[in-house]
Short mmCIF file of C-alpha atoms in Angstrom, two decimals:
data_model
loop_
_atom_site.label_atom_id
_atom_site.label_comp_id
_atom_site.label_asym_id
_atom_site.label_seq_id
_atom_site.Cartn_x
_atom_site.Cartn_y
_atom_site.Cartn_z
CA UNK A 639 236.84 135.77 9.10
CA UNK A 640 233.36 135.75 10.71
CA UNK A 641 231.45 133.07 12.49
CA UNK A 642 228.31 134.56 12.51
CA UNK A 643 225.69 131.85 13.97
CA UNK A 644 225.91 128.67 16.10
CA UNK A 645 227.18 126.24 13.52
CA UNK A 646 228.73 129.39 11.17
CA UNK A 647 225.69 130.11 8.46
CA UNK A 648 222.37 129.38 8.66
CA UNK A 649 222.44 125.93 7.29
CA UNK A 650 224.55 124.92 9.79
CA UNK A 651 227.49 123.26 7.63
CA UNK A 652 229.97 123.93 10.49
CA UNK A 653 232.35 125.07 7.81
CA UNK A 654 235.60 127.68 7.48
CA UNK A 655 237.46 127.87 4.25
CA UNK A 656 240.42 128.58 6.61
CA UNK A 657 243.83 128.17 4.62
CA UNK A 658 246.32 129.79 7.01
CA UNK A 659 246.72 125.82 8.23
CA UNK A 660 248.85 124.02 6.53
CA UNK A 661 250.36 120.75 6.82
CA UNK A 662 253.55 122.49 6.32
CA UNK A 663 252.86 124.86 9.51
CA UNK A 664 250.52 122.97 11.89
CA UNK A 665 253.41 121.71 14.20
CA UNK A 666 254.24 125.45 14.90
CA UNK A 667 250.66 126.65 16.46
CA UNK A 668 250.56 127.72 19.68
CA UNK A 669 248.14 129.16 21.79
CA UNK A 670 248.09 132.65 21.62
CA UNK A 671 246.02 133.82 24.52
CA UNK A 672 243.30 132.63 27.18
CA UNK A 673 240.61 134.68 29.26
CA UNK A 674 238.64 134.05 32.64
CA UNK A 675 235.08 134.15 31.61
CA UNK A 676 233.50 134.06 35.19
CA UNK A 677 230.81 130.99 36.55
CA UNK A 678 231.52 127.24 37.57
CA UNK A 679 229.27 124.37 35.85
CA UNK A 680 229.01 123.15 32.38
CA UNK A 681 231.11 125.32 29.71
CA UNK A 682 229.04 124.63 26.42
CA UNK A 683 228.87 127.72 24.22
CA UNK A 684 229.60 128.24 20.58
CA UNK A 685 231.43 131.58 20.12
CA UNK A 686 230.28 133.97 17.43
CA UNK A 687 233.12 136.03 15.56
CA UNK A 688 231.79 139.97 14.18
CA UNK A 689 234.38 141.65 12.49
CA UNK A 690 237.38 140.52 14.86
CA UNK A 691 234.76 140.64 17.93
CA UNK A 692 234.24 137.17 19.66
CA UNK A 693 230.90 136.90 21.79
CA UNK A 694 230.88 133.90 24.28
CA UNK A 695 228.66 132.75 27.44
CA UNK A 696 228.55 131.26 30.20
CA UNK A 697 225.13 130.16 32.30
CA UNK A 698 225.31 133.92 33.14
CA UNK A 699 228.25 136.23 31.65
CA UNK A 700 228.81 137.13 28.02
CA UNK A 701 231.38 138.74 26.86
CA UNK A 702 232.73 140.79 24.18
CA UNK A 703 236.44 140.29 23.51
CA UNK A 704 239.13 140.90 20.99
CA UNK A 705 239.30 137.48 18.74
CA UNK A 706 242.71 138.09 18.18
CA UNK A 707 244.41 138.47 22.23
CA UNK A 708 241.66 138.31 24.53
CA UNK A 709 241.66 141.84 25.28
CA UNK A 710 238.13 142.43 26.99
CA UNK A 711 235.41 144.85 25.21
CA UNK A 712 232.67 144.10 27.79
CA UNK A 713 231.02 141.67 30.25
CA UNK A 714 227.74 141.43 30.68
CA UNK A 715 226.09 139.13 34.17
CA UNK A 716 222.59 138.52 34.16
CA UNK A 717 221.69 138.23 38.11
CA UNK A 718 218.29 135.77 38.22
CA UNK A 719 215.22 136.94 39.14
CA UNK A 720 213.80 133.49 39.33
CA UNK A 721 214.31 130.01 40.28
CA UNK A 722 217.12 127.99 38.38
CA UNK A 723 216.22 125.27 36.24
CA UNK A 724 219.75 123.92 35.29
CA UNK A 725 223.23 126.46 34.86
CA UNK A 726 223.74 125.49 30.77
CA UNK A 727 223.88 127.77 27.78
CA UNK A 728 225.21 127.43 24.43
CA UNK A 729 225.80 130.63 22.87
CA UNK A 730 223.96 133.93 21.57
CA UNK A 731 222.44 135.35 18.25
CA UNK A 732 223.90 137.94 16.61
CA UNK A 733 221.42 140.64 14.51
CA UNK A 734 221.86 144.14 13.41
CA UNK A 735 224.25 145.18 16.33
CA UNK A 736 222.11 142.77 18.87
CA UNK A 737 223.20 139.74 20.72
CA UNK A 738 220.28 137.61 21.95
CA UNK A 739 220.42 134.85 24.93
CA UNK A 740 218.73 132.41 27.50
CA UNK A 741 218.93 131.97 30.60
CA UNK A 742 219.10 129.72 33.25
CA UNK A 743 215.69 130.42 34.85
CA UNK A 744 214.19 131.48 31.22
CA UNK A 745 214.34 135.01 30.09
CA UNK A 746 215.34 135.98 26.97
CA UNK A 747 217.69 139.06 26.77
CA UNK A 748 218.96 140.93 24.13
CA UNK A 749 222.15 143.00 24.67
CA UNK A 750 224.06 146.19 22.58
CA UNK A 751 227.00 144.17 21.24
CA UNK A 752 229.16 147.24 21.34
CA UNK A 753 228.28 147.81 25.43
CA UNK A 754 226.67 145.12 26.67
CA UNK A 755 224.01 147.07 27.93
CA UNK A 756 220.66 145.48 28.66
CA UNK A 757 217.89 146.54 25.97
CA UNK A 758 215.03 144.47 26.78
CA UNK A 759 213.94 141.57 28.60
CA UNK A 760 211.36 138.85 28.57
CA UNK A 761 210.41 135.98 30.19
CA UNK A 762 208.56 133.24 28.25
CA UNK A 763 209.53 130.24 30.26
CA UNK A 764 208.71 128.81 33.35
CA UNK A 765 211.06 127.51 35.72
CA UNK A 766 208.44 126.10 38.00
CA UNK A 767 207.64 124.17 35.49
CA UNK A 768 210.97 122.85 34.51
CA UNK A 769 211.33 125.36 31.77
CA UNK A 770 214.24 127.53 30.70
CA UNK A 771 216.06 128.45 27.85
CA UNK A 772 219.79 126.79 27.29
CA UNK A 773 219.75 126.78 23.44
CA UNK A 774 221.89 129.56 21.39
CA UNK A 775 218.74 131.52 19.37
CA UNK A 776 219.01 132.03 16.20
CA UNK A 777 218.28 135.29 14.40
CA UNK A 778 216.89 136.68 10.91
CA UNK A 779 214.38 139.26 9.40
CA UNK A 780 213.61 140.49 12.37
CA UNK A 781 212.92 137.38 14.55
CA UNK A 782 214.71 135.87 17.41
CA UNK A 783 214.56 131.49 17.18
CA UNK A 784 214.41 129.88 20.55
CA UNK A 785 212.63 127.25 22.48
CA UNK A 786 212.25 125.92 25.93
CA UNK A 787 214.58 123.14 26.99
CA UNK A 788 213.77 121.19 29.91
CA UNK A 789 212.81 117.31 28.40
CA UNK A 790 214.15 115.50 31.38
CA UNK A 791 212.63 117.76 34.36
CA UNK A 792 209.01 117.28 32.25
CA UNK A 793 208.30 120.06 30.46
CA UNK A 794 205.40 120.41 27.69
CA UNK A 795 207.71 121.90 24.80
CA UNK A 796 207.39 124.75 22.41
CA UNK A 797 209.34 126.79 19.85
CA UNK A 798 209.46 130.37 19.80
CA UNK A 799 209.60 133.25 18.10
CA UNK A 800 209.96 136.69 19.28
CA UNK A 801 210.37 140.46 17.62
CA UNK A 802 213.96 141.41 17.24
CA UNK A 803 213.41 144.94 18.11
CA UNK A 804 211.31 144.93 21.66
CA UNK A 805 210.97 141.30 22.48
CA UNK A 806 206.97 140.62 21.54
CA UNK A 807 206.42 136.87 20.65
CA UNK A 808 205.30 136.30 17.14
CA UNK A 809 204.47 133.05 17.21
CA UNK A 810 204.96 129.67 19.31
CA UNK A 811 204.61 125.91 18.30
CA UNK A 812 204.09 123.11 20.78
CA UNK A 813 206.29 120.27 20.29
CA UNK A 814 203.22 118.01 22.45
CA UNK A 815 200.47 118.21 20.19
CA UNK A 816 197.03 117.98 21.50
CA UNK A 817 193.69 118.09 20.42
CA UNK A 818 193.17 118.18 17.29
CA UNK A 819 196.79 119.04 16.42
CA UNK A 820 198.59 117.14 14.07
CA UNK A 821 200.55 114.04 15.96
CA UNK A 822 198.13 114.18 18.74
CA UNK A 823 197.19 110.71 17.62
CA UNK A 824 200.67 109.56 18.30
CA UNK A 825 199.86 109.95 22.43
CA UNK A 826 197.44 107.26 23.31
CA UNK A 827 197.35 108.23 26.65
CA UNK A 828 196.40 111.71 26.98
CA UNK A 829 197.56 113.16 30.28
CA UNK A 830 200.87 112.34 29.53
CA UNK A 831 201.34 114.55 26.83
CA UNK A 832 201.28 117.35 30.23
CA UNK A 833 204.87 116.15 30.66
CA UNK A 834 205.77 114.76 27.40
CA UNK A 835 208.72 116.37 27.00
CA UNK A 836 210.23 117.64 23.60
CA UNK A 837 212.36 120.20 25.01
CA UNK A 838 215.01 122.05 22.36
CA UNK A 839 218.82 121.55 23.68
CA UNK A 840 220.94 123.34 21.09
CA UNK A 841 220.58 125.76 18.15
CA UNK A 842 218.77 125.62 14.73
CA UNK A 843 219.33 125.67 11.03
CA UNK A 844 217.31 127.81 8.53
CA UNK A 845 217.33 128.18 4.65
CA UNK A 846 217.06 131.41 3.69
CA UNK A 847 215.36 130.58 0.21
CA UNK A 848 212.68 128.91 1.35
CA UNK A 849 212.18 130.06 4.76
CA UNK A 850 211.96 127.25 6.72
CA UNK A 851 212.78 126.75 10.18
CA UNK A 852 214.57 123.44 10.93
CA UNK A 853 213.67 122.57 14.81
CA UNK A 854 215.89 119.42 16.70
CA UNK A 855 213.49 118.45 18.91
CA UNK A 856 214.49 116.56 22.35
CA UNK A 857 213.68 113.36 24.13
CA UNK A 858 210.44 112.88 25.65
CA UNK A 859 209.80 112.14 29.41
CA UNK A 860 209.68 110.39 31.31
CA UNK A 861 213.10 109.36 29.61
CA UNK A 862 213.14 105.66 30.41
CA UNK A 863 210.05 104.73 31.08
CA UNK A 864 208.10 104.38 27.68
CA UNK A 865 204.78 102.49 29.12
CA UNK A 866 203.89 105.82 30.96
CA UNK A 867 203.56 107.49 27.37
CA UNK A 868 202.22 104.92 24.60
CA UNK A 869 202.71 105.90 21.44
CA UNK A 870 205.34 106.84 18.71
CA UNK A 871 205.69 110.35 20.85
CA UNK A 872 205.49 113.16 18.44
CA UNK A 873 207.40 115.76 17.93
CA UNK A 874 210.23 114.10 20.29
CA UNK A 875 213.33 112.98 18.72
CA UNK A 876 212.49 114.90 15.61
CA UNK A 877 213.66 117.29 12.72
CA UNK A 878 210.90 119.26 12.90
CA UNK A 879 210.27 122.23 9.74
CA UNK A 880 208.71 125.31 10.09
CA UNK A 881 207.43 128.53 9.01
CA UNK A 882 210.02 131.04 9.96
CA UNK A 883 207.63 133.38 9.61
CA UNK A 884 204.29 132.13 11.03
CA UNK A 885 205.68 128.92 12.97
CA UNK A 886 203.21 126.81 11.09
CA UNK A 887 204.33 123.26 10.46
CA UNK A 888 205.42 122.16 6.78
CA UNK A 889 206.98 118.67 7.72
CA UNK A 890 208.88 116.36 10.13
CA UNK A 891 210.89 113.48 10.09
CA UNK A 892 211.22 111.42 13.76
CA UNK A 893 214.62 109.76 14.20
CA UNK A 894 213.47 107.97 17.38
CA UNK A 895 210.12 107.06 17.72
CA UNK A 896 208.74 106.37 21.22
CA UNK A 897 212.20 106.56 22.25
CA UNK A 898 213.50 104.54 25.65
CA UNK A 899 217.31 105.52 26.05
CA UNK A 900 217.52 109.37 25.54
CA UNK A 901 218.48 108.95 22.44
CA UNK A 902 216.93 112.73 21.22
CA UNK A 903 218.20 115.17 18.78
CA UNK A 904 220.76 117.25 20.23
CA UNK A 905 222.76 119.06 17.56
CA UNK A 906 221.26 121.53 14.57
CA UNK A 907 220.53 119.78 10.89
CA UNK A 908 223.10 120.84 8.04
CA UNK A 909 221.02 121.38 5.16
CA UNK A 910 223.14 120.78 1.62
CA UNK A 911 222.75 119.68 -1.72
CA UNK A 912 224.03 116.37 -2.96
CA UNK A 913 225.74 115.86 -5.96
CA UNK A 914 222.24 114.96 -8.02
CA UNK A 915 220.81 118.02 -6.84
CA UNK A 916 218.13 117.16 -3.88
CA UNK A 917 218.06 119.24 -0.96
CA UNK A 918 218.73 117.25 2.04
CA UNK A 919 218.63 117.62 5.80
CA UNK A 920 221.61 115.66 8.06
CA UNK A 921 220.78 115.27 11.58
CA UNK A 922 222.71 113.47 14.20
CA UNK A 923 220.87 111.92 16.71
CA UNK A 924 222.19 110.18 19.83
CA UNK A 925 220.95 107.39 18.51
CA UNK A 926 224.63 106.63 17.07
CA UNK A 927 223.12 107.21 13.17
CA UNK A 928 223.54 110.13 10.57
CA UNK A 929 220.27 110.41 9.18
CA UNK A 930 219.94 112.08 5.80
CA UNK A 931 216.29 113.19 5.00
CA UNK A 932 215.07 114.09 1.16
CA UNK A 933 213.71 117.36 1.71
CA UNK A 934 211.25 116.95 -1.09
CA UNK A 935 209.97 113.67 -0.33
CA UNK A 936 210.71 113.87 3.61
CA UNK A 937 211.99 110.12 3.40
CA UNK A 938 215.27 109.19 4.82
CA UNK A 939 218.23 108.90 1.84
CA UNK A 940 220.23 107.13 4.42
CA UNK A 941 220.94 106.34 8.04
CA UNK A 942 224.60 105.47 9.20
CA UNK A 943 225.93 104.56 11.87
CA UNK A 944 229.08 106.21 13.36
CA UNK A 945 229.79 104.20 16.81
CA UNK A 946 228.40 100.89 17.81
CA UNK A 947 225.21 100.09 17.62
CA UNK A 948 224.33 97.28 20.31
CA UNK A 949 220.80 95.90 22.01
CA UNK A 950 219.34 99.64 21.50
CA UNK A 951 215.54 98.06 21.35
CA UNK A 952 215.95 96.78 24.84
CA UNK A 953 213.29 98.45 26.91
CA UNK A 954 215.20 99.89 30.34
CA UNK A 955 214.53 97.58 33.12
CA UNK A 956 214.95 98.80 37.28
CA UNK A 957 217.36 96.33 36.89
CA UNK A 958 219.23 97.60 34.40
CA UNK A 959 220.18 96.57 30.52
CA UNK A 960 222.85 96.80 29.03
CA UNK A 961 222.54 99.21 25.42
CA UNK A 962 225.26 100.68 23.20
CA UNK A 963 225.24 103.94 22.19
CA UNK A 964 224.44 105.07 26.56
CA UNK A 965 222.32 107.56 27.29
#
């Protein structure tokens, strides 16, 4: 069985028909095998499975090894050319005998998946500027899906897309809009849209029909203190929708608006069809709610909450309050 993206197909449904566990056999499993992958610090990738080949990282190893004992194909370390931002990354892309990755002081790198071997690099983020790139792309037609992460060190965010086959950017979105850009309005002081955050933690979803881009856009900064950035805070906290192909904006919906407690959007939307037949959108937030957005209207269906919900409209204080979900 293959697990070919982040959250298994594009619309991220996080799904395996697996039927080899039973309740009849599940007190039997054991583990079968383990392997050293190399680098201390957070361990938060998603592996990818290509016929019987699983590709994991680390902040900066990947590796190629047999899914069924651990036997090692091939490990590839990137050694940093640049400053560190933060030692996190959550998986590759897989396309057309390519593996594409971040890293910690934001390249982008896309690897042979049968060697490992370098093919090209590029380096579209900024670490000076708090930028770098800890999010597992996502590939298809051609394009590699990524943007900058860095919300909490201040960053001024943007998606990304880039040319499978040398690494050219295709198009970028900025998650601050300015100007005359559509949710500049939502900043009512200006300057603070420089640091505004709306950095992209994790991976993305992406229906193949329609071909639109669904972008979980992170917390804006300063985290917790709102009165520096007035406002409702576009695109932060938000499912944003895009052109997959030209990274122009169809829609959003904002979980969180001018959000106080880090309560941004940290995991890819599953797009399905309910049982009527709308299209819908489910994003969890860290705001404790599954919110389940009409695709055709953009209005929320429903939002439920999962884990207690307590005093999360308290505005953070140097003395502290007390709020339920935590940051």
């Amino acid at each position: 069985m293959n697990w070919p993206h982040y959250a298994n197909g594009y619309d991220a449904q996080r799904f395996a028909p697996v039927d080899q566990i039973t309740p009849a056999n599940i007190a039997s499993l054991t583990k079968v095998c383990s392997i050293r992958l190399g680098d201390d610090g957070p361990f938060q990738s998603s592996p990818l499975v290509i016929s019987g080949i699983m590709y994991v990282t680390t902040a900066h190893t990947t590796v190629a090894l047999d899914a069924s004992d651990c036997a090692l194909k091939w490990r590839s370390v990137y050694s940093p050319g640049r400053r560190e931002v933060y030692g996190a990354n959550r998986g590759v892309a897989y396309l057309n005998g390519r593996l594409f990755r971040g890293t910690p002081d934001g390249s982008l790198i896309a690897l042979d998946s049968s060697t490992g071997r370098m093919i090209w690099k590029v380096d579209p983020a900024d670490p000076q500027r708090g930028e770098f790139l800890s999010s597992a792309p996502l590939a298809w037609q051609g394009l590699v899906f990524i943007g900058t992460a860095g919300s909490d060190w201040g960053v001024k965010g943007r998606m990304m897309a880039f040319r499978a086959s040398d690494g050219k950017e295709a198009w970028h979105f900025d998650t601050i809009p300015t100007g005359r850009e559509t949710g500049a309005n939502t900043w009512a002081w200006a300057p603070s849209t420089l640091t505004g955050g709306g950095g992209m933690w994790t991976s993305y979803s992406l229906d193949e029909g329609t071909g639109e881009l669904f972008v979980p856009v992170g917390n804006p900064a300063p985290d917790f203190s709102p009165a520096r950035r007035p406002g409702a805070n576009l695109f932060t906290d938000s499912l944003v929708v895009l052109d997959a192909r030209s990274g122009r904006l169809h829609w959003w919906y904002q979980l969180v608006p001018h959000d106080s407690h880090d309560y941004d959007l940290g995991a890819p939307a599953m797009l399905y069809r309910s049982s009527r037949g709308a299209n819908i959108a489910a994003a969890g937030g860290k705001d404790g709610y599954v919110h389940a957005i009409d695709r055709a209207t953009h209005n929320a269906l429903f939002k439920t909450a999962v884990t207690t919900i307590s005093n999360s409209a308290a505005v953070p204080t140097t003395r502290g309050v007390l709020v339920c979900p935590g940051s």
